[in-house]
Short mmCIF file of C-alpha atoms in Angstrom, two decimals:
data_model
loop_
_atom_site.label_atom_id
_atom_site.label_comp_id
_atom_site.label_asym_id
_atom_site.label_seq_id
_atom_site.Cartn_x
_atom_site.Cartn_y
_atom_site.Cartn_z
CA UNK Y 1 -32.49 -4.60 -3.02
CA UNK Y 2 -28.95 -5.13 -2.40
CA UNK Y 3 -26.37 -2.56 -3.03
CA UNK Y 4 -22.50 -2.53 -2.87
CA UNK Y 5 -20.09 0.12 -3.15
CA UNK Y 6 -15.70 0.53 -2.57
CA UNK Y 7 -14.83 1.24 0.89
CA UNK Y 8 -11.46 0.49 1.08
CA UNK Y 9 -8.69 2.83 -0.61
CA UNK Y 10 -6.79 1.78 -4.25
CA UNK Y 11 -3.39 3.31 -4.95
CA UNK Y 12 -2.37 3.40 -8.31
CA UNK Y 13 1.64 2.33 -9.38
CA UNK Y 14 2.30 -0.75 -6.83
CA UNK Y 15 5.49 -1.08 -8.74
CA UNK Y 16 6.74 1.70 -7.56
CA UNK Y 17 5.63 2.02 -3.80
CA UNK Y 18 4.80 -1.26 -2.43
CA UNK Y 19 4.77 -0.10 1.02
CA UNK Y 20 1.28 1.46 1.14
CA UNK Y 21 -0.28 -2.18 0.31
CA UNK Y 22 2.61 -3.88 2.12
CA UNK Y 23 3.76 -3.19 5.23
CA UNK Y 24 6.91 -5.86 5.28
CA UNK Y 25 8.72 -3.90 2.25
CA UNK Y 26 9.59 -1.21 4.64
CA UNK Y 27 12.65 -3.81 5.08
CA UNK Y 28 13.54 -4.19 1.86
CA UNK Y 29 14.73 -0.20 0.43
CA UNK Y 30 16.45 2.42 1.76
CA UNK Y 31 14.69 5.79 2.71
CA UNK Y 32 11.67 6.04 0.11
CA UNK Y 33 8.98 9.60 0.11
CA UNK Y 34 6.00 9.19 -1.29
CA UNK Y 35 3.01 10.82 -2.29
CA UNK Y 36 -0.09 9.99 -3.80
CA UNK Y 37 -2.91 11.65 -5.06
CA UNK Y 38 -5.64 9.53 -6.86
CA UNK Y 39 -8.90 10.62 -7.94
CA UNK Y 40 -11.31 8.28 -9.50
CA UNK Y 41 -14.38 8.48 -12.41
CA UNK Y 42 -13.88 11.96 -13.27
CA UNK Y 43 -16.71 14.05 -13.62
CA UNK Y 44 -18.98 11.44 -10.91
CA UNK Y 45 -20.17 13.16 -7.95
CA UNK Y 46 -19.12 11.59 -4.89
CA UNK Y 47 -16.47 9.34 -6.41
CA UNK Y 48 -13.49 8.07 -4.33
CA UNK Y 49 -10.43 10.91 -4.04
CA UNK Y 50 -7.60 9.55 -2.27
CA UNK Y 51 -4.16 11.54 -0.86
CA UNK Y 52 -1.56 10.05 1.12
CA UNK Y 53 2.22 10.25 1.99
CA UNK Y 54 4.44 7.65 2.95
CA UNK Y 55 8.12 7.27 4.33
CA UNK Y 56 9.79 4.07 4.91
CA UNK Y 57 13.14 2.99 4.95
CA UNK Y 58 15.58 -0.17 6.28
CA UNK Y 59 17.87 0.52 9.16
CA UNK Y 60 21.74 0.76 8.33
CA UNK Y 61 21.35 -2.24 6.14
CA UNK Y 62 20.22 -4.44 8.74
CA UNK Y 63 16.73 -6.30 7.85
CA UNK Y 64 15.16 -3.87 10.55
CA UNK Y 65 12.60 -1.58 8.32
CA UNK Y 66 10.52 1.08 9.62
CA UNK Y 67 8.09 3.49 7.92
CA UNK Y 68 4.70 5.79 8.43
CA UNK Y 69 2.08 6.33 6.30
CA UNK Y 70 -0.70 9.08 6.42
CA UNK Y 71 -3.98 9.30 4.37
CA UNK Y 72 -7.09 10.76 3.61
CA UNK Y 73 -10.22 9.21 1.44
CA UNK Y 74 -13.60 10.91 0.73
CA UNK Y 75 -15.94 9.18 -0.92
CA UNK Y 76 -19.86 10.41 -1.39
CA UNK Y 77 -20.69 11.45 2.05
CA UNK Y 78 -18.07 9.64 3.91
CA UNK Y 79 -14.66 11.15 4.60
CA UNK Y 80 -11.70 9.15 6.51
CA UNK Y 81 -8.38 10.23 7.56
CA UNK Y 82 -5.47 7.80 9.49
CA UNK Y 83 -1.92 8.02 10.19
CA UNK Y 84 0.14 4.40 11.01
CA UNK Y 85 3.58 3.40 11.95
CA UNK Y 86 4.87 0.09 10.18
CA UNK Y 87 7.86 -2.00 11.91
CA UNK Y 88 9.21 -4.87 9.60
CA UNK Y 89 12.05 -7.64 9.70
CA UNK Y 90 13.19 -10.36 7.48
CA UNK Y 91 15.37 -13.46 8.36
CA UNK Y 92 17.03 -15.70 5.91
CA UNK Y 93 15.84 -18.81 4.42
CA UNK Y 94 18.39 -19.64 1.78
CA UNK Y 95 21.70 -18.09 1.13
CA UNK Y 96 19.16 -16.68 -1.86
CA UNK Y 97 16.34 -15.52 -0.08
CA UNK Y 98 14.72 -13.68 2.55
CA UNK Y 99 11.06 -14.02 4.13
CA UNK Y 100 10.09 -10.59 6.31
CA UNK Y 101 7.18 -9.77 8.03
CA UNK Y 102 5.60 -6.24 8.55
CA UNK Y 103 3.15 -4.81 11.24
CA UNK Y 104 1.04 -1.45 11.22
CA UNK Y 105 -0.30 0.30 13.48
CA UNK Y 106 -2.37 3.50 14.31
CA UNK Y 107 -5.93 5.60 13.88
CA UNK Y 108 -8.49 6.02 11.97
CA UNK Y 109 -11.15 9.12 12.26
CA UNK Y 110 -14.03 8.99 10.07
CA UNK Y 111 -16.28 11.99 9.22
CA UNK Y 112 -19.90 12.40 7.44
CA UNK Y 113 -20.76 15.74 5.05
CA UNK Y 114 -24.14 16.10 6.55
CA UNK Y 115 -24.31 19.59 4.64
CA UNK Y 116 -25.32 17.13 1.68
CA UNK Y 117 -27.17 14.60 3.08
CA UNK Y 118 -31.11 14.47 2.41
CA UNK Y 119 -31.84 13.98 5.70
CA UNK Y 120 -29.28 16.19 7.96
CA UNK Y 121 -30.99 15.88 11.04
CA UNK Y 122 -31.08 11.92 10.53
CA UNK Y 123 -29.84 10.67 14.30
CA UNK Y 124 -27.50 8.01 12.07
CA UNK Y 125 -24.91 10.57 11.66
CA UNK Y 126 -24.67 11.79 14.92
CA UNK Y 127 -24.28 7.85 16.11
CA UNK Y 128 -21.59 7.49 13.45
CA UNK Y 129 -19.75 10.12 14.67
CA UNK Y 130 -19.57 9.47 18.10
CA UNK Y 131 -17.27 6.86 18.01
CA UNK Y 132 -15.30 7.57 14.80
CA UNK Y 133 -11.86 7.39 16.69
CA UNK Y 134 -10.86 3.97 15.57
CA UNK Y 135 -7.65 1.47 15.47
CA UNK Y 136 -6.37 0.56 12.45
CA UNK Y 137 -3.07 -1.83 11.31
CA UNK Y 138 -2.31 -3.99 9.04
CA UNK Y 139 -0.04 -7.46 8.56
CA UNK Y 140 1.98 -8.35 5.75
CA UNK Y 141 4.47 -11.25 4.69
CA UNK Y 142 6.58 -10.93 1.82
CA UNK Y 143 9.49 -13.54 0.43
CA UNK Y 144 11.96 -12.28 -1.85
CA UNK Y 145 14.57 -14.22 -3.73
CA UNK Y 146 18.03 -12.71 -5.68
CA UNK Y 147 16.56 -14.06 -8.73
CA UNK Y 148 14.24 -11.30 -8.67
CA UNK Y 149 11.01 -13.40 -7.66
CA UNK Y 150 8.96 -11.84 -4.82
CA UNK Y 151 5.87 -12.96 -3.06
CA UNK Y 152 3.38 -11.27 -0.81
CA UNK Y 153 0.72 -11.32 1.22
CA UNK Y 154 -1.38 -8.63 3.24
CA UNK Y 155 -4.04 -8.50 5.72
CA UNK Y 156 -4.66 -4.70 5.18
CA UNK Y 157 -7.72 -4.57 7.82
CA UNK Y 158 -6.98 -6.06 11.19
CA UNK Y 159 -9.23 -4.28 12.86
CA UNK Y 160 -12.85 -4.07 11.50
CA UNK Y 161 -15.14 -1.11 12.22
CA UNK Y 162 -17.11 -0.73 15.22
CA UNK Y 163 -19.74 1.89 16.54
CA UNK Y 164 -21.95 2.71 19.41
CA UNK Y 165 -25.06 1.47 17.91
CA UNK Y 166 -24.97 -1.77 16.35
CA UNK Y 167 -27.74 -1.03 14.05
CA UNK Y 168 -25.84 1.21 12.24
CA UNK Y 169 -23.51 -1.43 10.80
CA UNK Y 170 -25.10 -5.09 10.41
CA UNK Y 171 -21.88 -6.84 8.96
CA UNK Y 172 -18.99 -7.26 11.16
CA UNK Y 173 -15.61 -6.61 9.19
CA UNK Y 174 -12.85 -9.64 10.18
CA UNK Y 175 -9.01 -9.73 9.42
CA UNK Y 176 -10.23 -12.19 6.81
CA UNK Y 177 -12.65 -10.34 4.90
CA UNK Y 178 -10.17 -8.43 2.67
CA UNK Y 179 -7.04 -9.72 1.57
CA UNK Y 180 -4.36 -8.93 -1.14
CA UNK Y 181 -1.76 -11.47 -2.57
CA UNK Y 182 0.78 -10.44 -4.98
CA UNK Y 183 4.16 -11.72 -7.16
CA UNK Y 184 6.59 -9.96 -8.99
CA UNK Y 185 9.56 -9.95 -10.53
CA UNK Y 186 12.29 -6.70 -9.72
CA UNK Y 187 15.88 -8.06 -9.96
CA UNK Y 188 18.59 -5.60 -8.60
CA UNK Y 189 22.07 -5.57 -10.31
CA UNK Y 190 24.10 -5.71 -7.85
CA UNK Y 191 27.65 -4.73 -8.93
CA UNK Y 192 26.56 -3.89 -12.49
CA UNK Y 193 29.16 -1.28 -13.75
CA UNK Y 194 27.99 2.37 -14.22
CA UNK Y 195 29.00 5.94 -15.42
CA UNK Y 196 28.41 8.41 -12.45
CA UNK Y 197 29.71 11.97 -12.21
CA UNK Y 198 31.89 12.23 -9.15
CA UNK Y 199 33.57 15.64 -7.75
CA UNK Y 200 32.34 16.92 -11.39
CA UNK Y 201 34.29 14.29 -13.80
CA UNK Y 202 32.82 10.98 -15.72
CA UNK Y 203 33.44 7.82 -13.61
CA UNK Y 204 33.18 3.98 -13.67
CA UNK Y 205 31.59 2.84 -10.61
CA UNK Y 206 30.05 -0.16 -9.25
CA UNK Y 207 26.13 0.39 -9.09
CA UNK Y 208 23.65 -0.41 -5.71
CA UNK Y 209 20.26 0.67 -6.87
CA UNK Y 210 20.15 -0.07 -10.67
CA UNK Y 211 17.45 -2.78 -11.58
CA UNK Y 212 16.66 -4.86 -14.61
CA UNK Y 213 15.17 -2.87 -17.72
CA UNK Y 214 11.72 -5.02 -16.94
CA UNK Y 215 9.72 -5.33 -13.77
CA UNK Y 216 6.57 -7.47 -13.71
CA UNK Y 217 3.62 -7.60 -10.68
CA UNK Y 218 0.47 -9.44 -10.38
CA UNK Y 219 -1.80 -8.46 -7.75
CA UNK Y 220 -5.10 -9.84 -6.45
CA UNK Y 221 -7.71 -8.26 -4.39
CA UNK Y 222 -9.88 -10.32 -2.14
CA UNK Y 223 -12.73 -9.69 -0.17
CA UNK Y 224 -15.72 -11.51 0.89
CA UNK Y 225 -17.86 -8.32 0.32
CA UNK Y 226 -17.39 -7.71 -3.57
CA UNK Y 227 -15.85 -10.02 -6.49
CA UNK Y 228 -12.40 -10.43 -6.66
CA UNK Y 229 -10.21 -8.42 -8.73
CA UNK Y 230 -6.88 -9.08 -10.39
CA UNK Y 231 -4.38 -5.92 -11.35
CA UNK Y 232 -1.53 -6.58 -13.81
CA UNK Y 233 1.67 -3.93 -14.14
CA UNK Y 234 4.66 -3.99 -15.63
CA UNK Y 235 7.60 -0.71 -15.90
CA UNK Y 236 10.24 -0.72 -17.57
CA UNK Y 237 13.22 0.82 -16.45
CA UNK Y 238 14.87 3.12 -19.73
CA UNK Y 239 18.16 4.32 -17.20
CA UNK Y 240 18.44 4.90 -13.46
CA UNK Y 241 16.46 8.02 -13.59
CA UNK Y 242 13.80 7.04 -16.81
CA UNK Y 243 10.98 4.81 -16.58
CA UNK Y 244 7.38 3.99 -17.91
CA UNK Y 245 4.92 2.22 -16.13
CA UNK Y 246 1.46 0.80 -17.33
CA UNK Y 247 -1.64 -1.46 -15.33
#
């Protein structure tokens, strides 16, 4: 019998923080907080619940990015928590268009609810535990054009996991084995006249974060464990402050 289950985390709303797939947007926006709280298959015991908050942000409008990201995912037994630092920079290919690349780093510390296990006294969880203090990092590349047209690609697991007893685990997890590729479209309106409220009174201005009505992203989920799986979102943007989303 052969039996698979999810292992790595899903965030919901990519169109709105693609810095938790993608560590090379960090470049791309100024300061960004997020946080994230997904819980899947209510009403399923031992279904995935994932939190996490992320910060990332471009450096005085250089194409220097930096950001951190912090997380915790329980699912059935199994509960993991990590916390990694993301550096990213982008260089110019056209006068139109910018590739960057993005590189994470930091831990990983897994933990097992023996209080429900069958077996509690099974040695398996004290091996696991032993060595739960693990790397973790990611890579990501991402190319972005003033026409709106971006395209990515992420190597979210660069480390694979590793124990003291190689019993435990009998398939050895490679950069490789998952991988996400994505392409959207988010065009910003650069210069795109605006009414602000300055010092209290109406005003004209010139906008620098106002975005087409539509944004559109296609993502796809690889990994040489389980079938592929493709995500389609799009949000529409109703005014600088109003938007709906769907996947």
């Amino acid at each position: 019998m052969q039996a698979r289950a999810q292992n790595q985390s899903l965030f919901n709303a990519y169109y709105l923080n693609r810095f938790v797939y993608n560590p090379a947007t960090a470049a791309t926006e100024y300061a960004q907080i997020f946080v994230h709280h997904r819980q899947q298959w209510l009403g399923i015991e031992g279904a995935p619940v994932i939190s996490a908050v992320s910060i990332n942000s471009m450096i005085d409008n250089t194409r220097i990015g930096l950001g951190m990201k912090a997380s915790t995912y329980k699912r059935g037994l199994l509960n993991s928590s990590d916390i990694s630092f993301a550096y990213a920079y982008g260089i110019p290919v056209t006068k139109k268009s910018h590739l960057y690349f993005g590189l994470s780093g930091g831990a990983i510390t897994h933990t097992v609810d023996v209080t429900n296990a069958t077996d509690p006294d099974d040695p398996v969880f004290a091996r696991y535990q032993a060595n739960n203090l693990q790397p973790t990092g990611s890579f990501g590349l991402l190319y972005q054009t003033q026409a709106g047209l971006n395209f990515g690609f992420i190597l979210p697991q660069l480390f694979g996991p590793s124990f003291l007893d190689k019993s435990f685990s009998e398939i050895a997890v490679t950069p490789v084995d998952n991988m996400v590729a994505s392409i959207g479209y988010r065009k910003k309106l650069d210069g795109k006249m605006v009414t602000r409220r300055v010092k209290g009174m109406k005003t004209r201005v010139k906008a620098t974060d106002v975005y087409a009505p539509l944004e559109m992203y296609v993502l796809y989920r690889y990994s040489s464990f389980t079938p592929g799986q493709f995500e389609a979102m799009g949000k529409l943007n109703l005014n600088s402050n109003v938007w709906v989303g769907a996947s």
